[in-house]
Amino acid sequence: MENKQELQSLLDRTAAVCRSLTGSGRQATYIPELATVDPSLFALSAVTLDGAVLSSGDIGARFSMQSMSKVMSLSFALERLGYDEVFSHVGMEPCSEPFNSIMKLEMTSDTPLNPFINSGSIIMAGLLAERLGSGVIDEMLDFASRMTGNKSGLAVNERVYRSESSTADRNRALAYFMHSSGALSFEVEKSLDLYFRLCSIEVGTDDLAVMGATLANAGKNPLTKETIVSVDTSYTVIGIMSVCGLYDESGWFAVKAGVPAKSGVSGGIVCAVPGRMGLAVFSPPLGKGGNSVAGVEAVSRLSKELKLRGI
Ligand code: GLN
């Protein structure tokens, strides 16, 4: 088990160094509400498998999950609908195009490459909305709260949701294109609405690090000791995080940091290191691939110092 004092001091040192990188990169503005976030915020959390939560930096910072919600949605879908049904709608291969690219879909007219790009996640949302009906968002918020161990209960940030939903030309284009090709066989606007709500769930790095630790702990939340997902589901999700977690920078990140992770355009990265810990970092400015510049650096440094590399 990890030495907590050493881990805390490593987080503090990493936060101090990486905070200086918040001037590099640019925060996302295509969702107007994301442009209002203070770009200098930096927070880092680690959760060990014996249930210690350690954080550093702006630990009170709250932000939307964005694409990190795709980890939770996939976990939920696998538990509720099963592996075969989920992977009859999406693949599990990395994507060499940006997360919102329409090109691959048009070239192959096939199912989305994986559930962590927008097209794949919109299909997951449509599938869940159709199977579970109007209560789906409450069920998923409850699942997300249990997976993150958040006692007050996670909720959708309505401002982010409205901002995202009213400026979503690109995601609408993806969804309607998939509907025309038959890849998305569910009601388009319902699929999108659930997708936007899931992206807008508000969290802190402590919540995300517990989510990562739950997967790293073979599906059992190390804080509450509740089994959230099966061992098989945790391995499936971690496998996809390993190869598809940072969009078209997943290969580069695997070489640089070597840990299963998932990023979001709010500037967060959540990591699940099997048998060791969950990690999460938040810093809004993004590099050209849409990943947090300071966040990638922080995870890489922690991976090296703690010898987490395992991909
Ligand atoms: N809500 C964002 C979008 O659909 C999520 C993308 C991301 O985090 N990469 O564009």
Tab-separated table of C-alpha atoms and ligand atoms in Angstrom:
chain	number	residue	atom	x	y	z
A	1	MET	CA	0.000	0.000	0.000
A	2	GLU	CA	1.052	3.559	-0.718
A	3	ASN	CA	2.732	5.705	1.937
A	4	LYS	CA	0.174	8.504	2.411
A	5	GLN	CA	2.590	11.194	3.586
A	6	GLU	CA	4.929	10.602	0.670
A	7	LEU	CA	2.004	10.536	-1.737
A	8	GLN	CA	0.620	13.824	-0.374
A	9	SER	CA	3.984	15.511	-0.662
A	10	LEU	CA	4.394	14.189	-4.221
A	11	LEU	CA	0.951	15.581	-5.135
A	12	ASP	CA	1.905	18.962	-3.626
A	13	ARG	CA	5.198	19.086	-5.541
A	14	THR	CA	3.529	17.994	-8.787
A	15	ALA	CA	0.749	20.557	-8.369
A	16	ALA	CA	3.274	23.334	-7.703
A	17	VAL	CA	5.279	22.516	-10.854
A	18	CYS	CA	2.352	21.811	-13.181
A	19	ARG	CA	0.317	24.836	-12.113
A	20	SER	CA	2.925	26.934	-13.933
A	21	LEU	CA	1.805	25.270	-17.179
A	22	THR	CA	-1.752	26.596	-16.962
A	23	GLY	CA	-0.600	29.466	-19.226
A	24	SER	CA	0.022	26.971	-22.035
A	25	GLY	CA	-2.879	25.754	-24.139
A	26	ARG	CA	-6.345	27.236	-24.560
A	27	GLN	CA	-9.543	26.320	-22.778
A	28	ALA	CA	-12.498	25.091	-24.846
A	29	THR	CA	-14.808	27.868	-26.027
A	30	TYR	CA	-17.091	26.009	-28.445
A	31	ILE	CA	-19.319	25.305	-25.452
A	32	PRO	CA	-19.690	28.949	-24.301
A	33	GLU	CA	-20.097	28.074	-20.626
A	34	LEU	CA	-16.659	26.388	-20.577
A	35	ALA	CA	-15.074	29.680	-21.663
A	36	THR	CA	-16.215	31.302	-18.403
A	37	VAL	CA	-14.088	29.006	-16.210
A	38	ASP	CA	-10.940	30.455	-14.592
A	39	PRO	CA	-8.078	28.978	-16.671
A	40	SER	CA	-5.597	29.241	-13.807
A	41	LEU	CA	-7.400	26.647	-11.684
A	42	PHE	CA	-5.405	23.488	-11.012
A	43	ALA	CA	-6.427	20.529	-8.856
A	44	LEU	CA	-5.087	17.040	-8.399
A	45	SER	CA	-6.438	14.053	-6.431
A	46	ALA	CA	-5.313	10.499	-5.745
A	47	VAL	CA	-7.402	7.768	-4.141
A	48	THR	CA	-5.657	4.644	-2.898
A	49	LEU	CA	-7.305	1.250	-2.840
A	50	ASP	CA	-7.423	1.288	0.961
A	51	GLY	CA	-9.689	4.312	0.702
A	52	ALA	CA	-7.455	7.349	1.339
A	53	VAL	CA	-8.403	10.500	-0.593
A	54	LEU	CA	-5.493	12.922	-1.067
A	55	SER	CA	-5.754	16.199	-2.961
A	56	SER	CA	-3.706	19.267	-3.779
A	57	GLY	CA	-4.214	22.635	-5.492
A	58	ASP	CA	-7.667	24.217	-5.918
A	59	ILE	CA	-9.396	21.291	-4.298
A	60	GLY	CA	-12.806	23.002	-4.185
A	61	ALA	CA	-12.908	23.428	-7.979
A	62	ARG	CA	-16.036	21.968	-9.596
A	63	PHE	CA	-16.336	21.393	-13.319
A	64	SER	CA	-18.355	19.395	-15.844
A	65	MET	CA	-17.367	15.827	-16.628
A	66	GLN	CA	-17.617	16.282	-20.396
A	67	SER	CA	-16.087	13.228	-22.063
A	68	MET	CA	-15.023	11.744	-18.730
A	69	SER	CA	-18.724	10.927	-18.286
A	70	LYS	CA	-18.211	8.379	-21.073
A	71	VAL	CA	-16.342	6.168	-18.570
A	72	MET	CA	-19.353	6.201	-16.290
A	73	SER	CA	-21.857	5.709	-19.146
A	74	LEU	CA	-19.962	2.749	-20.541
A	75	SER	CA	-19.683	1.180	-17.080
A	76	PHE	CA	-23.402	1.689	-16.529
A	77	ALA	CA	-24.366	0.360	-19.973
A	78	LEU	CA	-22.244	-2.767	-19.527
A	79	GLU	CA	-23.853	-3.456	-16.156
A	80	ARG	CA	-27.432	-2.804	-17.270
A	81	LEU	CA	-27.409	-4.124	-20.838
A	82	GLY	CA	-24.423	-6.462	-21.028
A	83	TYR	CA	-21.289	-6.710	-23.144
A	84	ASP	CA	-22.908	-8.225	-26.253
A	85	GLU	CA	-25.588	-5.592	-26.604
A	86	VAL	CA	-23.189	-2.694	-25.977
A	87	PHE	CA	-20.616	-3.911	-28.495
A	88	SER	CA	-23.217	-4.617	-31.141
A	89	HIS	CA	-23.580	-0.797	-31.370
A	90	VAL	CA	-19.975	0.443	-30.982
A	91	GLY	CA	-16.469	-0.936	-31.488
A	92	MET	CA	-13.462	-0.898	-29.162
A	93	GLU	CA	-10.702	0.364	-31.435
A	94	PRO	CA	-8.750	3.630	-31.169
A	95	CYS	CA	-9.630	6.521	-33.444
A	96	SER	CA	-7.060	8.479	-35.409
A	97	GLU	CA	-9.406	11.444	-35.906
A	98	PRO	CA	-10.580	14.162	-33.474
A	99	PHE	CA	-13.276	13.181	-30.954
A	100	ASN	CA	-16.075	14.859	-32.927
A	101	SER	CA	-14.988	13.774	-36.403
A	102	ILE	CA	-17.629	12.759	-38.894
A	103	MET	CA	-15.104	11.598	-41.496
A	104	LYS	CA	-14.569	7.999	-40.350
A	105	LEU	CA	-18.323	7.435	-40.099
A	106	GLU	CA	-18.841	8.664	-43.623
A	107	MET	CA	-15.930	6.729	-45.069
A	108	THR	CA	-16.978	3.411	-43.610
A	109	SER	CA	-20.688	4.051	-42.950
A	110	ASP	CA	-20.041	1.678	-40.094
A	111	THR	CA	-20.626	1.769	-36.323
A	112	PRO	CA	-18.452	4.234	-34.348
A	113	LEU	CA	-14.976	2.970	-33.558
A	114	ASN	CA	-15.396	3.159	-29.786
A	115	PRO	CA	-17.722	4.421	-27.018
A	116	PHE	CA	-15.325	7.221	-25.947
A	117	ILE	CA	-15.657	9.370	-29.061
A	118	ASN	CA	-18.753	11.541	-29.405
A	119	SER	CA	-20.458	9.397	-32.044
A	120	GLY	CA	-20.084	6.220	-29.973
A	121	SER	CA	-21.195	7.907	-26.788
A	122	ILE	CA	-24.267	9.469	-28.424
A	123	ILE	CA	-25.277	5.953	-29.514
A	124	MET	CA	-24.731	4.674	-25.951
A	125	ALA	CA	-26.959	7.478	-24.656
A	126	GLY	CA	-29.645	6.678	-27.252
A	127	LEU	CA	-29.539	2.995	-26.390
A	128	LEU	CA	-29.847	3.677	-22.660
A	129	ALA	CA	-32.608	6.266	-23.136
A	130	GLU	CA	-34.619	3.832	-25.224
A	131	ARG	CA	-34.162	0.818	-22.940
A	132	LEU	CA	-34.596	2.596	-19.607
A	133	GLY	CA	-37.094	5.326	-20.471
A	134	SER	CA	-37.522	8.723	-18.861
A	135	GLY	CA	-36.002	7.696	-15.501
A	136	VAL	CA	-32.641	7.013	-17.130
A	137	ILE	CA	-30.920	10.250	-16.089
A	138	ASP	CA	-31.862	9.771	-12.423
A	139	GLU	CA	-30.666	6.179	-12.515
A	140	MET	CA	-27.381	7.251	-14.060
A	141	LEU	CA	-26.886	10.101	-11.585
A	142	ASP	CA	-27.438	7.630	-8.765
A	143	PHE	CA	-24.942	5.214	-10.341
A	144	ALA	CA	-22.403	8.041	-10.850
A	145	SER	CA	-22.845	9.171	-7.230
A	146	ARG	CA	-22.200	5.638	-5.973
A	147	MET	CA	-19.232	5.162	-8.303
A	148	THR	CA	-17.647	8.432	-7.094
A	149	GLY	CA	-18.744	7.920	-3.479
A	150	ASN	CA	-20.269	11.434	-3.552
A	151	LYS	CA	-22.536	11.555	-0.491
A	152	SER	CA	-24.523	14.645	-1.497
A	153	GLY	CA	-25.269	13.146	-4.898
A	154	LEU	CA	-23.965	14.338	-8.254
A	155	ALA	CA	-26.148	16.598	-10.390
A	156	VAL	CA	-26.286	18.097	-13.859
A	157	ASN	CA	-24.983	21.672	-14.100
A	158	GLU	CA	-27.991	23.200	-15.865
A	159	ARG	CA	-26.058	26.180	-17.243
A	160	VAL	CA	-23.508	23.900	-18.911
A	161	TYR	CA	-26.301	21.640	-20.177
A	162	ARG	CA	-28.184	24.547	-21.773
A	163	SER	CA	-25.002	26.020	-23.208
A	164	GLU	CA	-23.978	22.684	-24.671
A	165	SER	CA	-27.385	21.787	-26.011
A	166	SER	CA	-27.959	25.159	-27.685
A	167	THR	CA	-24.604	25.219	-29.504
A	168	ALA	CA	-24.339	21.581	-30.543
A	169	ASP	CA	-24.314	21.808	-34.336
A	170	ARG	CA	-21.435	19.383	-34.579
A	171	ASN	CA	-22.943	16.728	-32.301
A	172	ARG	CA	-26.316	17.136	-34.034
A	173	ALA	CA	-24.604	16.658	-37.390
A	174	LEU	CA	-22.966	13.471	-36.097
A	175	ALA	CA	-26.212	12.121	-34.666
A	176	TYR	CA	-28.365	12.888	-37.702
A	177	PHE	CA	-25.703	11.457	-39.994
A	178	MET	CA	-25.639	8.234	-37.955
A	179	HIS	CA	-29.418	8.133	-38.005
A	180	SER	CA	-29.420	8.393	-41.781
A	181	SER	CA	-26.892	5.561	-42.090
A	182	GLY	CA	-28.743	3.386	-39.574
A	183	ALA	CA	-25.880	3.298	-37.023
A	184	LEU	CA	-28.096	5.283	-34.603
A	185	SER	CA	-31.448	3.574	-34.596
A	186	PHE	CA	-32.869	5.549	-31.640
A	187	GLU	CA	-34.677	8.865	-31.478
A	188	VAL	CA	-32.030	11.440	-32.331
A	189	GLU	CA	-33.006	14.340	-30.063
A	190	LYS	CA	-33.595	12.028	-27.081
A	191	SER	CA	-30.161	10.458	-27.610
A	192	LEU	CA	-28.533	13.892	-27.784
A	193	ASP	CA	-30.422	15.240	-24.791
A	194	LEU	CA	-29.193	12.458	-22.509
A	195	TYR	CA	-25.672	12.781	-23.945
A	196	PHE	CA	-25.598	16.551	-23.167
A	197	ARG	CA	-26.898	15.991	-19.652
A	198	LEU	CA	-24.255	13.354	-18.937
A	199	CYS	CA	-21.458	15.627	-20.232
A	200	SER	CA	-22.771	18.376	-17.905
A	201	ILE	CA	-22.617	16.400	-14.640
A	202	GLU	CA	-20.591	18.452	-12.174
A	203	VAL	CA	-17.684	16.893	-10.237
A	204	GLY	CA	-14.428	17.643	-8.431
A	205	THR	CA	-11.121	15.832	-8.847
A	206	ASP	CA	-11.844	13.894	-5.648
A	207	ASP	CA	-15.043	12.455	-7.192
A	208	LEU	CA	-13.217	11.485	-10.373
A	209	ALA	CA	-10.289	9.925	-8.530
A	210	VAL	CA	-12.737	7.743	-6.565
A	211	MET	CA	-14.364	6.739	-9.869
A	212	GLY	CA	-10.932	5.773	-11.209
A	213	ALA	CA	-10.106	3.928	-7.984
A	214	THR	CA	-13.377	1.977	-8.187
A	215	LEU	CA	-12.363	0.647	-11.599
A	216	ALA	CA	-8.767	0.119	-10.426
A	217	ASN	CA	-10.169	-1.867	-7.487
A	218	ALA	CA	-11.917	-4.373	-9.797
A	219	GLY	CA	-15.253	-2.580	-9.522
A	220	LYS	CA	-15.502	-2.063	-5.750
A	221	ASN	CA	-15.608	1.520	-4.460
A	222	PRO	CA	-12.660	1.671	-1.991
A	223	LEU	CA	-14.408	4.306	0.149
A	224	THR	CA	-17.862	2.835	0.551
A	225	LYS	CA	-16.809	-0.795	-0.126
A	226	GLU	CA	-19.846	-1.142	-2.390
A	227	THR	CA	-19.430	-3.238	-5.521
A	228	ILE	CA	-20.400	-0.855	-8.333
A	229	VAL	CA	-19.494	-2.918	-11.390
A	230	SER	CA	-18.371	-6.480	-12.022
A	231	VAL	CA	-14.714	-7.408	-12.404
A	232	ASP	CA	-15.353	-8.032	-16.112
A	233	THR	CA	-16.889	-4.592	-16.589
A	234	SER	CA	-13.959	-2.922	-14.820
A	235	TYR	CA	-11.462	-4.723	-17.069
A	236	THR	CA	-13.449	-3.858	-20.200
A	237	VAL	CA	-13.661	-0.165	-19.308
A	238	ILE	CA	-9.993	0.020	-18.278
A	239	GLY	CA	-9.010	-1.728	-21.516
A	240	ILE	CA	-10.831	0.878	-23.567
A	241	MET	CA	-9.370	3.704	-21.448
A	242	SER	CA	-5.907	2.288	-22.245
A	243	VAL	CA	-6.310	2.526	-26.004
A	244	CYS	CA	-9.013	5.165	-26.600
A	245	GLY	CA	-8.930	7.508	-23.590
A	246	LEU	CA	-7.290	10.625	-25.017
A	247	TYR	CA	-8.949	10.722	-28.453
A	248	ASP	CA	-6.402	10.792	-31.266
A	249	GLU	CA	-3.604	11.447	-28.740
A	250	SER	CA	-4.151	8.104	-26.997
A	251	GLY	CA	-1.004	6.516	-28.449
A	252	TRP	CA	1.165	9.492	-27.524
A	253	PHE	CA	-0.293	9.522	-23.999
A	254	ALA	CA	0.270	5.761	-23.605
A	255	VAL	CA	3.939	6.315	-24.376
A	256	LYS	CA	4.212	9.473	-22.254
A	257	ALA	CA	2.253	8.387	-19.170
A	258	GLY	CA	1.404	4.712	-19.657
A	259	VAL	CA	-1.750	4.626	-17.526
A	260	PRO	CA	-5.400	3.967	-18.501
A	261	ALA	CA	-7.114	7.359	-18.590
A	262	LYS	CA	-9.957	9.422	-20.022
A	263	SER	CA	-9.926	13.145	-20.663
A	264	GLY	CA	-12.670	15.734	-21.163
A	265	VAL	CA	-12.755	19.178	-22.799
A	266	SER	CA	-13.446	20.826	-19.437
A	267	GLY	CA	-9.757	20.105	-18.735
A	268	GLY	CA	-10.039	17.024	-16.568
A	269	ILE	CA	-8.305	13.672	-16.820
A	270	VAL	CA	-9.357	10.616	-14.801
A	271	CYS	CA	-7.032	7.601	-14.493
A	272	ALA	CA	-7.571	4.056	-13.238
A	273	VAL	CA	-4.349	2.248	-12.376
A	274	PRO	CA	-5.301	-1.385	-11.700
A	275	GLY	CA	-4.302	-2.613	-8.275
A	276	ARG	CA	-2.791	0.777	-7.321
A	277	MET	CA	-5.033	3.878	-7.353
A	278	GLY	CA	-7.347	6.317	-9.065
A	279	LEU	CA	-6.011	9.712	-10.098
A	280	ALA	CA	-7.691	12.843	-11.382
A	281	VAL	CA	-6.431	16.235	-12.460
A	282	PHE	CA	-8.158	19.437	-13.567
A	283	SER	CA	-6.654	22.320	-15.513
A	284	PRO	CA	-8.797	23.930	-18.250
A	285	PRO	CA	-6.245	24.967	-20.944
A	286	LEU	CA	-6.102	22.303	-23.656
A	287	GLY	CA	-3.489	21.365	-26.255
A	288	LYS	CA	-4.356	20.886	-29.912
A	289	GLY	CA	-5.727	17.379	-29.325
A	290	GLY	CA	-8.241	18.700	-26.776
A	291	ASN	CA	-6.401	17.354	-23.723
A	292	SER	CA	-5.374	19.379	-20.666
A	293	VAL	CA	-1.743	20.456	-21.101
A	294	ALA	CA	-0.924	20.706	-17.395
A	295	GLY	CA	-3.072	17.642	-16.704
A	296	VAL	CA	-1.127	15.412	-19.099
A	297	GLU	CA	2.125	16.640	-17.592
A	298	ALA	CA	0.914	16.006	-14.031
A	299	VAL	CA	-0.228	12.457	-14.792
A	300	SER	CA	3.037	11.704	-16.610
A	301	ARG	CA	5.095	12.935	-13.672
A	302	LEU	CA	3.034	10.967	-11.144
A	303	SER	CA	3.239	7.863	-13.297
A	304	LYS	CA	7.012	8.115	-13.411
A	305	GLU	CA	7.491	8.897	-9.696
A	306	LEU	CA	5.067	6.215	-8.512
A	307	LYS	CA	6.057	3.657	-11.156
A	308	LEU	CA	2.464	3.345	-12.322
A	309	ARG	CA	3.259	2.582	-15.955
A	310	GLY	CA	1.433	-0.565	-16.917
A	311	ILE	CA	-0.015	-0.282	-20.428
B	1	GLN	N1	-19.592	17.601	-24.496
B	1	GLN	C1	-18.415	17.576	-25.312
B	1	GLN	C2	-18.793	17.476	-26.768
B	1	GLN	O1	-19.710	16.804	-27.060
B	1	GLN	C3	-17.552	16.445	-24.890
B	1	GLN	C4	-16.329	16.316	-25.735
B	1	GLN	C5	-15.092	16.056	-24.937
B	1	GLN	O2	-15.002	16.214	-23.750
B	1	GLN	N2	-14.075	15.688	-25.670
B	1	GLN	O3	-18.206	18.039	-27.624
